[in-house]
Short mmCIF file of C-alpha atoms and ligand atoms in Angstrom, two decimals:
data_model
loop_
_atom_site.label_atom_id
_atom_site.label_comp_id
_atom_site.label_asym_id
_atom_site.label_seq_id
_atom_site.Cartn_x
_atom_site.Cartn_y
_atom_site.Cartn_z
CA MET A 1 0.00 0.00 0.00
CA ASP A 2 1.58 3.21 -1.19
CA GLY A 3 1.25 5.74 1.63
CA LYS A 4 3.59 8.15 -0.09
CA ALA A 5 1.40 8.49 -3.18
CA LEU A 6 -1.83 8.63 -1.19
CA ALA A 7 -0.36 11.27 1.13
CA ALA A 8 0.55 13.41 -1.88
CA ARG A 9 -3.09 13.17 -3.00
CA VAL A 10 -4.34 14.19 0.44
CA ARG A 11 -1.92 17.14 0.53
CA ALA A 12 -3.13 18.29 -2.90
CA GLU A 13 -6.74 18.16 -1.64
CA VAL A 14 -5.78 20.12 1.48
CA ALA A 15 -4.03 22.79 -0.63
CA GLU A 16 -7.12 23.13 -2.80
CA GLU A 17 -9.51 23.37 0.17
CA ALA A 18 -7.22 25.71 2.13
CA ARG A 19 -7.20 28.42 -0.55
CA PRO A 20 -10.69 29.89 0.05
CA LEU A 21 -10.35 29.65 3.85
CA GLY A 22 -7.98 32.60 4.32
CA PRO A 23 -4.74 32.54 6.32
CA ILE A 24 -4.13 29.33 8.28
CA GLY A 25 -1.27 28.92 10.76
CA LEU A 26 0.13 25.88 12.55
CA ALA A 27 2.28 26.49 15.63
CA THR A 28 4.69 23.72 16.55
CA VAL A 29 6.27 23.57 19.98
CA LEU A 30 9.43 21.53 20.37
CA VAL A 31 11.27 21.36 23.69
CA GLY A 32 14.85 20.13 23.76
CA GLY A 33 17.15 18.66 21.16
CA ASP A 34 15.80 15.17 20.40
CA PRO A 35 17.06 14.63 16.82
CA ALA A 36 14.10 12.46 15.70
CA SER A 37 11.61 15.06 16.98
CA ALA A 38 13.50 17.83 15.19
CA ILE A 39 13.24 15.88 11.91
CA TYR A 40 9.49 15.29 12.39
CA VAL A 41 8.89 18.97 13.09
CA ARG A 42 10.92 20.03 10.06
CA ARG A 43 8.90 17.68 7.83
CA LYS A 44 5.66 19.09 9.22
CA HIS A 45 6.83 22.64 8.42
CA GLU A 46 7.76 21.66 4.86
CA ALA A 47 4.37 20.00 4.37
CA CYS A 48 2.60 23.10 5.75
CA ARG A 49 4.37 25.40 3.30
CA GLU A 50 3.54 23.08 0.41
CA VAL A 51 -0.21 23.40 1.07
CA GLY A 52 -0.29 27.10 1.99
CA ILE A 53 -0.40 26.74 5.78
CA GLU A 54 2.01 29.05 7.62
CA PRO A 55 4.19 27.20 10.15
CA PHE A 56 5.14 29.02 13.37
CA ASP A 57 8.23 27.46 14.86
CA HIS A 58 8.70 27.50 18.65
CA HIS A 59 11.84 25.61 19.62
CA LEU A 60 12.60 25.92 23.33
CA PRO A 61 15.68 24.76 25.24
CA GLU A 62 15.63 21.43 27.12
CA GLU A 63 15.70 23.23 30.51
CA THR A 64 12.49 25.22 29.80
CA SER A 65 10.23 25.15 32.86
CA GLU A 66 6.71 23.74 32.73
CA ALA A 67 5.39 27.20 33.72
CA ASP A 68 7.15 28.84 30.76
CA LEU A 69 5.86 26.17 28.39
CA LEU A 70 2.30 26.61 29.70
CA ALA A 71 2.66 30.39 29.26
CA LEU A 72 3.65 29.87 25.61
CA VAL A 73 0.68 27.56 25.03
CA ALA A 74 -1.61 30.20 26.56
CA ARG A 75 -0.21 32.84 24.19
CA LEU A 76 -0.73 30.54 21.20
CA ASN A 77 -4.29 29.78 22.36
CA ALA A 78 -5.03 33.52 22.31
CA ASP A 79 -3.25 34.32 19.03
CA PRO A 80 -5.76 34.57 16.16
CA ALA A 81 -3.01 33.88 13.57
CA VAL A 82 -2.51 30.43 15.14
CA THR A 83 -5.14 28.00 13.83
CA GLY A 84 -3.63 24.82 15.24
CA ILE A 85 -1.19 24.00 18.04
CA LEU A 86 1.03 20.95 18.04
CA VAL A 87 3.23 20.10 21.03
CA GLN A 88 5.82 17.63 19.80
CA LEU A 89 6.18 14.62 22.11
CA PRO A 90 8.03 13.39 24.04
CA LEU A 91 8.56 16.36 26.37
CA PRO A 92 11.53 16.38 28.78
CA ALA A 93 10.98 14.30 31.94
CA HIS A 94 10.63 17.34 34.25
CA ILE A 95 7.48 18.48 32.39
CA ASP A 96 4.04 16.93 32.99
CA GLU A 97 2.97 15.98 29.46
CA GLY A 98 -0.69 15.58 30.37
CA ARG A 99 -0.85 19.03 31.93
CA VAL A 100 0.60 20.63 28.80
CA LEU A 101 -1.71 18.73 26.43
CA ARG A 102 -4.73 19.73 28.56
CA ALA A 103 -3.65 23.38 28.30
CA VAL A 104 -4.08 23.44 24.49
CA ALA A 105 -7.40 25.06 23.54
CA PRO A 106 -9.64 22.17 22.32
CA ILE A 107 -10.60 24.20 19.21
CA LYS A 108 -6.90 24.30 18.20
CA ASP A 109 -6.12 20.70 19.20
CA VAL A 110 -5.01 19.48 15.75
CA ASP A 111 -3.14 16.52 17.27
CA GLY A 112 -6.34 15.28 18.93
CA PHE A 113 -4.51 14.63 22.22
CA HIS A 114 -6.72 16.80 24.46
CA PRO A 115 -9.04 14.73 26.72
CA SER A 116 -12.00 16.60 25.23
CA SER A 117 -11.08 15.40 21.70
CA ALA A 118 -10.41 11.87 22.99
CA GLY A 119 -13.78 11.89 24.77
CA GLN A 120 -15.64 12.98 21.64
CA LEU A 121 -13.93 10.19 19.69
CA TYR A 122 -14.96 7.68 22.37
CA LEU A 123 -18.56 8.87 21.98
CA GLY A 124 -18.34 8.57 18.20
CA GLU A 125 -18.81 12.32 17.67
CA PRO A 126 -16.92 14.22 14.96
CA THR A 127 -13.78 15.77 16.45
CA PHE A 128 -10.02 16.10 16.10
CA VAL A 129 -8.60 12.57 15.84
CA PRO A 130 -4.85 11.84 16.11
CA ALA A 131 -3.32 11.93 12.64
CA THR A 132 -1.65 8.51 12.64
CA PRO A 133 -4.82 6.42 13.16
CA LEU A 134 -6.66 8.75 10.75
CA GLY A 135 -3.96 7.93 8.20
CA VAL A 136 -4.47 4.21 8.83
CA LEU A 137 -8.20 4.50 8.10
CA GLU A 138 -7.55 6.62 5.02
CA LEU A 139 -5.21 3.94 3.65
CA LEU A 140 -7.76 1.18 4.29
CA ARG A 141 -10.49 3.20 2.55
CA ALA A 142 -8.29 4.13 -0.41
CA TYR A 143 -7.54 0.44 -1.02
CA ASP A 144 -11.24 -0.49 -0.67
CA VAL A 145 -10.60 -2.77 2.28
CA GLU A 146 -13.98 -3.90 3.59
CA LEU A 147 -14.24 -2.72 7.20
CA ALA A 148 -17.82 -3.57 8.16
CA GLY A 149 -17.80 -6.88 9.99
CA ALA A 150 -14.08 -7.43 9.36
CA HIS A 151 -12.14 -8.84 12.30
CA THR A 152 -9.52 -6.21 13.03
CA VAL A 153 -6.73 -6.75 15.51
CA VAL A 154 -4.83 -3.71 16.77
CA ILE A 155 -1.55 -4.42 18.57
CA GLY A 156 -0.80 -1.52 20.93
CA ARG A 157 -3.04 0.51 23.24
CA SER A 158 -1.40 3.93 23.34
CA ALA A 159 -3.57 7.05 23.43
CA ILE A 160 -1.80 8.26 20.29
CA VAL A 161 -2.17 5.25 18.01
CA GLY A 162 -3.67 1.99 19.33
CA LYS A 163 -6.74 3.26 21.19
CA PRO A 164 -7.87 5.88 18.66
CA ALA A 165 -7.27 3.40 15.80
CA ALA A 166 -9.49 0.87 17.59
CA HIS A 167 -12.24 3.49 18.06
CA LEU A 168 -12.15 4.57 14.42
CA LEU A 169 -12.36 0.95 13.28
CA LEU A 170 -15.26 0.34 15.65
CA GLN A 171 -17.04 3.37 14.19
CA ALA A 172 -16.50 1.84 10.75
CA ASN A 173 -18.34 -1.27 12.00
CA ALA A 174 -15.30 -3.54 12.25
CA THR A 175 -15.09 -6.17 14.98
CA VAL A 176 -12.13 -4.95 17.01
CA THR A 177 -9.68 -6.77 19.26
CA ILE A 178 -6.93 -4.83 21.04
CA CYS A 179 -3.72 -6.63 21.98
CA HIS A 180 -0.96 -5.27 24.19
CA SER A 181 2.10 -6.21 26.21
CA ARG A 182 0.10 -8.50 28.52
CA THR A 183 -1.80 -10.34 25.78
CA ARG A 184 -1.34 -14.13 25.98
CA ASP A 185 -0.39 -15.95 22.76
CA LEU A 186 -0.35 -12.90 20.52
CA GLY A 187 -0.07 -15.03 17.36
CA ALA A 188 -3.24 -16.98 18.14
CA VAL A 189 -5.13 -13.67 18.22
CA THR A 190 -3.46 -12.02 15.22
CA ARG A 191 -4.02 -15.10 13.03
CA GLN A 192 -7.76 -14.38 13.27
CA ALA A 193 -7.34 -10.89 11.83
CA ASP A 194 -8.69 -9.88 8.44
CA ILE A 195 -7.00 -6.55 9.15
CA LEU A 196 -3.96 -6.34 11.43
CA VAL A 197 -2.62 -3.01 12.71
CA ALA A 198 0.78 -3.16 14.42
CA ALA A 199 1.63 -0.17 16.63
CA VAL A 200 4.15 -1.53 19.11
CA GLY A 201 7.61 -0.13 18.41
CA ARG A 202 9.42 -3.48 18.21
CA ALA A 203 11.18 -4.40 14.99
CA GLY A 204 9.80 -7.56 13.39
CA ILE A 205 7.38 -8.47 16.20
CA VAL A 206 4.77 -9.51 13.61
CA THR A 207 6.06 -12.54 11.71
CA ALA A 208 4.56 -14.38 8.72
CA ALA A 209 3.34 -17.20 11.00
CA MET A 210 1.16 -14.64 12.88
CA VAL A 211 -0.70 -13.45 9.79
CA LYS A 212 -3.76 -15.03 8.15
CA PRO A 213 -3.10 -15.55 4.42
CA GLY A 214 -4.56 -12.65 2.44
CA ALA A 215 -4.95 -10.35 5.47
CA THR A 216 -4.37 -6.60 5.23
CA VAL A 217 -1.44 -5.59 7.42
CA ILE A 218 -0.80 -2.00 8.48
CA ASP A 219 2.63 -1.38 9.96
CA VAL A 220 2.66 1.74 12.14
CA GLY A 221 5.96 0.95 13.87
CA ILE A 222 9.06 3.07 13.37
CA ASN A 223 12.19 1.44 14.70
CA ARG A 224 15.73 2.67 14.24
CA THR A 225 18.00 -0.34 13.84
CA ALA A 226 21.55 -0.92 12.60
CA ALA A 227 19.90 -1.87 9.27
CA GLY A 228 18.09 1.49 9.12
CA LEU A 229 14.46 2.41 9.65
CA VAL A 230 12.16 -0.63 9.93
CA GLY A 231 8.59 -1.28 11.04
CA ASP A 232 7.02 -3.76 13.47
CA VAL A 233 6.30 -6.21 10.66
CA ASP A 234 8.92 -8.73 9.58
CA PRO A 235 9.76 -8.54 5.85
CA GLY A 236 8.61 -12.19 5.43
CA VAL A 237 4.99 -11.07 5.93
CA VAL A 238 4.94 -9.79 2.35
CA GLU A 239 4.63 -13.47 1.25
CA VAL A 240 1.44 -13.99 3.28
CA ALA A 241 -0.40 -10.67 3.44
CA GLY A 242 -2.88 -9.55 0.81
CA LEU A 243 -1.99 -5.89 1.34
CA LEU A 244 0.86 -4.44 3.39
CA THR A 245 2.17 -0.94 4.16
CA PRO A 246 5.93 -0.47 3.77
CA VAL A 247 8.19 1.31 6.27
CA PRO A 248 9.17 3.93 5.28
CA GLY A 249 6.55 5.12 2.78
CA GLY A 250 3.40 3.73 4.41
CA VAL A 251 1.76 5.24 7.48
CA GLY A 252 4.49 7.85 8.10
CA PRO A 253 3.67 10.20 5.19
CA MET A 254 -0.05 9.74 5.86
CA THR A 255 0.39 11.02 9.41
CA ILE A 256 1.73 14.37 8.20
CA ALA A 257 -0.95 14.69 5.50
CA LEU A 258 -3.75 14.06 8.02
CA LEU A 259 -2.24 16.58 10.43
CA LEU A 260 -2.66 19.16 7.66
CA ARG A 261 -6.25 18.07 7.16
CA ASN A 262 -6.85 18.44 10.91
CA THR A 263 -5.49 21.99 10.67
CA LEU A 264 -8.12 22.73 7.99
CA ARG A 265 -10.74 21.32 10.35
CA ALA A 266 -9.53 23.75 13.03
CA ARG A 267 -9.87 26.64 10.58
CA ARG A 268 -13.43 25.57 9.72
CA TYR A 269 -14.38 25.33 13.41
CA GLN A 270 -12.92 28.76 14.10
CA ALA A 271 -14.64 30.31 11.06
CA GLY A 272 -17.98 28.82 12.11
CA LEU A 273 -18.14 26.65 8.96
CA LEU A 274 -18.33 23.50 11.10
CA PRO A 275 -20.12 23.36 14.45
CA PHE A 276 -17.51 22.86 17.18
CA PRO A 277 -18.70 20.10 19.54
P1 LIG B 1 3.81 3.15 22.91
O1 LIG B 1 5.15 2.71 23.40
O2 LIG B 1 3.09 4.24 23.61
O3 LIG B 1 2.84 1.90 22.85
C1 LIG B 1 3.27 0.64 22.46
C2 LIG B 1 2.19 -0.37 22.70
O4 LIG B 1 2.66 -1.64 22.33
C3 LIG B 1 1.75 -0.45 24.16
O5 LIG B 1 0.36 -0.29 24.23
C4 LIG B 1 2.14 -1.86 24.59
O6 LIG B 1 1.17 -2.47 25.43
C5 LIG B 1 2.27 -2.59 23.30
N1 LIG B 1 3.29 -3.65 23.37
C6 LIG B 1 4.54 -3.54 23.84
N2 LIG B 1 5.16 -4.74 23.79
C7 LIG B 1 4.28 -5.61 23.28
C8 LIG B 1 4.31 -6.98 22.99
N3 LIG B 1 5.41 -7.71 23.21
N4 LIG B 1 3.21 -7.57 22.49
C9 LIG B 1 2.10 -6.84 22.25
N5 LIG B 1 2.00 -5.52 22.49
C10 LIG B 1 3.08 -4.92 23.00
O7 LIG B 1 4.05 3.51 21.37
P2 LIG B 1 3.15 4.36 20.34
O8 LIG B 1 3.34 5.80 20.58
O9 LIG B 1 1.76 3.81 20.29
O10 LIG B 1 3.90 4.00 18.99
C11 LIG B 1 3.96 2.66 18.53
C12 LIG B 1 4.91 2.60 17.34
O11 LIG B 1 4.38 3.40 16.30
C13 LIG B 1 6.30 3.16 17.60
O12 LIG B 1 7.23 2.43 16.83
C14 LIG B 1 6.23 4.56 17.08
O13 LIG B 1 7.50 5.06 16.68
C15 LIG B 1 5.33 4.36 15.90
N6 LIG B 1 4.60 5.57 15.49
C16 LIG B 1 4.59 5.83 14.17
C17 LIG B 1 3.92 6.94 13.70
C18 LIG B 1 3.90 7.19 12.24
O14 LIG B 1 3.60 8.30 11.81
N7 LIG B 1 4.17 6.20 11.40
C19 LIG B 1 3.25 7.78 14.60
C20 LIG B 1 3.25 7.47 15.95
C21 LIG B 1 3.93 6.34 16.39
#
């Protein structure tokens, strides 16, 4: 499944839809010098510029206090030029991540990490949904994968990927099983999956023997190994799966594209074009 090509299509749609909406700005907040985070933020800025969204870059030193970070978020909440706010995770250990995410105004919560967004998703109401699981659903839809009644197994229960992915699949009428670090006999569960979503962060944890022949396999994992960037799915799975996302070039580019679409959603909420829940 070609996430790179599909992401380019989504970005083109966003650019087209952004034009009549007036100025749109996305503020990113990065604390500290984590190299992977810096790369992600840079890619988000490039993608913003490509579609006509203005990126506002806030890069703070590692030793920034929680109070100073909260003060910045408050300023961004109040700034009418800022349509969306994205706090790049992880934050340094001395900062309470939850407190910072709760400080983002829900109407600017383009990452969908605020409890109010998560609650709306749980209730099945339209809202900001984290971009990675949105990208997973977009890929499944683009490849006409039947979701209604399909047995879908999600490995991973994080608030950023696993849980929201499971909720979106449930909303699409899939039968959903969530596996995690305490699941017994993971393979016995995953072999039942028509659609398997791996969001663990462990290179090669999903092997060919764990996949039902013909199943659709979505690899969300990003693992830095000596061999380079790899997913959670072992390369041998390509022999068994019906459809499979590559790493890189699968879910990764979709995540950025759906973040841009979320920023459009924020603009529509703020312009009164969409009722804000
Ligand atoms: P996380 O560490 O918060 O969650 C990992 C989950 O995997 C946990 O729920 C845990 O219970 C489960 N798990 C751990 N060991 C397991 C095991 N042996 N068997 C079954 N389940 C197990 O991670 P996350 O933030 O959800 O991210 C997961 C992966 O997705 C990471 O590799 C991350 O880099 C990647 N990711 C990719 C994108 C993207 O754009 N492609 C976005 C976000 C995260």
